[in-house]
C-alpha atoms as one frame of an Amber mdcrd trajectory, in Angstrom:
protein
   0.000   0.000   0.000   1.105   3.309  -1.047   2.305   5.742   2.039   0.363
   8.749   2.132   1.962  12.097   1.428   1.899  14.481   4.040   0.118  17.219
   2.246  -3.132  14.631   1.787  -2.877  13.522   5.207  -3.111  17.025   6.354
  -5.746  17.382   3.638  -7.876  14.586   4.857  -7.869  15.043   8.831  -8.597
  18.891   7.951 -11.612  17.948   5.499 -12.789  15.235   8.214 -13.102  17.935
  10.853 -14.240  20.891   8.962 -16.828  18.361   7.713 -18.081  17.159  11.272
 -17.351  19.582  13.735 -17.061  22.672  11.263 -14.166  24.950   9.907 -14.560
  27.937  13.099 -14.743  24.940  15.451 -11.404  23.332  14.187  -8.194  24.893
  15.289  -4.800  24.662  13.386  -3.384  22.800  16.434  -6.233  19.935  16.311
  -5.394  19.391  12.735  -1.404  19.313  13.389  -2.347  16.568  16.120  -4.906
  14.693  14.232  -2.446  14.340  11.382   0.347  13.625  13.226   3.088  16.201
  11.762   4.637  19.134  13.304   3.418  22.772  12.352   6.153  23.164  10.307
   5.058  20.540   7.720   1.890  22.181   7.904   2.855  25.794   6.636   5.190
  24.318   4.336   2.492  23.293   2.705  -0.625  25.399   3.821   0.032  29.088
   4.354  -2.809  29.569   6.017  -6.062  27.808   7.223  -8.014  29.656   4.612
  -5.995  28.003   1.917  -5.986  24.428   3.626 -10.278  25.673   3.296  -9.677
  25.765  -0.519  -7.476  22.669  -0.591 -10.681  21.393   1.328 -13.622  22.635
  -1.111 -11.473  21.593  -4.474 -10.606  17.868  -2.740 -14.597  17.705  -2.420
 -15.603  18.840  -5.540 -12.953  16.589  -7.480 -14.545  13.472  -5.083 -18.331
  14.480  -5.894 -17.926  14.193  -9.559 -15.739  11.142  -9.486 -18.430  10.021
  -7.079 -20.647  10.314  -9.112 -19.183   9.343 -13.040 -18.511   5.673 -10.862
 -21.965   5.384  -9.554 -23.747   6.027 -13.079 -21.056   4.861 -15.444 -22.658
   1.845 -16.644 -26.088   3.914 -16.992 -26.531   5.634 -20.737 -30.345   6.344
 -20.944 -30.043  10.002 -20.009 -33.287   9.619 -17.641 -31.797   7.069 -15.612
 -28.896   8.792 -15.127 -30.472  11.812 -13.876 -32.635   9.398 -11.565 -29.398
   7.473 -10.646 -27.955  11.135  -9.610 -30.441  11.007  -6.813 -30.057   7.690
  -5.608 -25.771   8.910  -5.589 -27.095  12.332  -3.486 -29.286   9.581  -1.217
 -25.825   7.431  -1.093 -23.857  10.133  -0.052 -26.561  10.977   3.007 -26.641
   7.954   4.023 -22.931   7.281   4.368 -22.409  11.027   5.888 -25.190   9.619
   8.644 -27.188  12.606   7.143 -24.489  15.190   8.167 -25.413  16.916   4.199
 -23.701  18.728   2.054 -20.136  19.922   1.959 -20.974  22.847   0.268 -23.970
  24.325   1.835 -22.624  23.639   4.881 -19.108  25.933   4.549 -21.347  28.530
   3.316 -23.818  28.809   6.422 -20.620  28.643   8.636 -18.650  31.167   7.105
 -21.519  33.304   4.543 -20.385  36.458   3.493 -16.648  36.349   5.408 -15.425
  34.684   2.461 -16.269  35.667  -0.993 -13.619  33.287  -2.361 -15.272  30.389
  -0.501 -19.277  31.576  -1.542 -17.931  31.779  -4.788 -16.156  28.439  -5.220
 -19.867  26.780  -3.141 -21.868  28.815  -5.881 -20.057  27.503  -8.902 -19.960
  24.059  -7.854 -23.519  24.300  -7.535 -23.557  25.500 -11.239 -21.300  22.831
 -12.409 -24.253  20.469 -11.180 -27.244  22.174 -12.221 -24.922  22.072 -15.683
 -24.548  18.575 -15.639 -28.067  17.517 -15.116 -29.071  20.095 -18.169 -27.186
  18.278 -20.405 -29.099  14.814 -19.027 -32.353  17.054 -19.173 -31.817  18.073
 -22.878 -30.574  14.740 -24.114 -33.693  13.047 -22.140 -35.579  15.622 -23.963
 -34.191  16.227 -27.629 -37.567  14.858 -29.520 -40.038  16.451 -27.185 -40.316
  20.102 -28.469 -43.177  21.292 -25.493 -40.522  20.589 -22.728 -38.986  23.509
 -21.317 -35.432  22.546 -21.238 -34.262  25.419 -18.377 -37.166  25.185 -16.554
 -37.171  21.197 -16.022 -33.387  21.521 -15.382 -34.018  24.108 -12.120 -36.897
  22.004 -11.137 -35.056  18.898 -10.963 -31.712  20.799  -9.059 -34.382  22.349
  -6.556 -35.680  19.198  -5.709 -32.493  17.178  -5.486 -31.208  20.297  -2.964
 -34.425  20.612  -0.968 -34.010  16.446  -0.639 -30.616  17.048   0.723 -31.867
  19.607   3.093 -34.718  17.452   4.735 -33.073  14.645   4.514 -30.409  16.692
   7.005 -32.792  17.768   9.014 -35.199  14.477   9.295 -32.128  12.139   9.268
 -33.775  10.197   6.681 -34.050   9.433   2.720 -37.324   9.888   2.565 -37.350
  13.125   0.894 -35.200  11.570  -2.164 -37.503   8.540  -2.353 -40.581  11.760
  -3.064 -38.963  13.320  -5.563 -37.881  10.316  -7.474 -41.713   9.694  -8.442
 -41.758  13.593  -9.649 -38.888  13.586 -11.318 -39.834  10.466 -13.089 -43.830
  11.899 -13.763 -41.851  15.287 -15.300 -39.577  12.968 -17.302 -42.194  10.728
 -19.110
């Protein structure tokens, strides 16, 4: 088994406890004892905890689309993919023990303090509602009544919200709901 370099060890125990505990709640000195190095190794890499934040966001991002290309990969009917998209946001809930998203989470904690971080939440959320658009208009390329933009925010509102309760009801329910939309507004 490959060693792990010291930059993605610092990268992982600082993701882990931004993720669970929060980025204002986790001090530099937790993360330099969690990954086992001296501060040193830390700055030589990190020169501050803002950029180990952006180390933190990109890591996530890179993982949710990887995530994601794996869990659909065999899938080619542009429907199922977008319904296999929620059962990968339902996946992801359940394995987080319904702890929700990465990126909406950052952004409560640290809103407006950080523009850089807002910005990099907001345009990951693009880069999704992107994605399924392209599903949305393949799915819907012979059906000329279909409102291509419109069925493309519907179906990222309704994944998000689903996320959202999901958090809050510690359940799946929510994505198990708007599966049967989705499904009605794809047929």
């Amino acid at each position: 088994m490959k060693k792990e370099k010291v930059q993605e060890r610092i990268i992982r125990v600082a993701s882990d406890l931004f993720y669970r505990q929060g980025f204002n709640s986790t001090g530099i000195n937790q993360i330099i004892a969690e990954a086992g190095i001296a501060i040193g190794s830390l700055y030589n890499h990190f020169s501050s905890k803002n950029d180990l934040l952006q180390a933190y966001l990109i890591k996530q991002e890179v993982e949710w689309f990887k995530g994601f290309e794996e869990h659909s990969s065999k899938i080619s009917d542009p429907g199922e993919k977008i319904l296999s998209l929620i059962d990968y946001r339902k996946k992801l809930q359940q394995s987080s023990k319904f702890a929700g998203c990465h990126f909406i989470k950052i952004v409560a904690e640290v809103g407006d303090s950080s523009p850089a971080v807002s910005d990099f939440a907001r345009q990951h959320k693009e880069k999704q509602k992107e994605m399924i658009r392209t599903m949305v208009t393949e799915q819907t390329e012979n059906k000329k009544d279909i409102n291509t933009d419109m069925l493309t925010e519907q179906i990222f509102l309704l994944i998000e919200g689903a996320v959202v309760t999901s958090t809050i009801n510690k359940n799946t329910d929510s994505f198990d709901q708007i599966q049967k939309m989705i499904k009605a507004q794809l047929s």
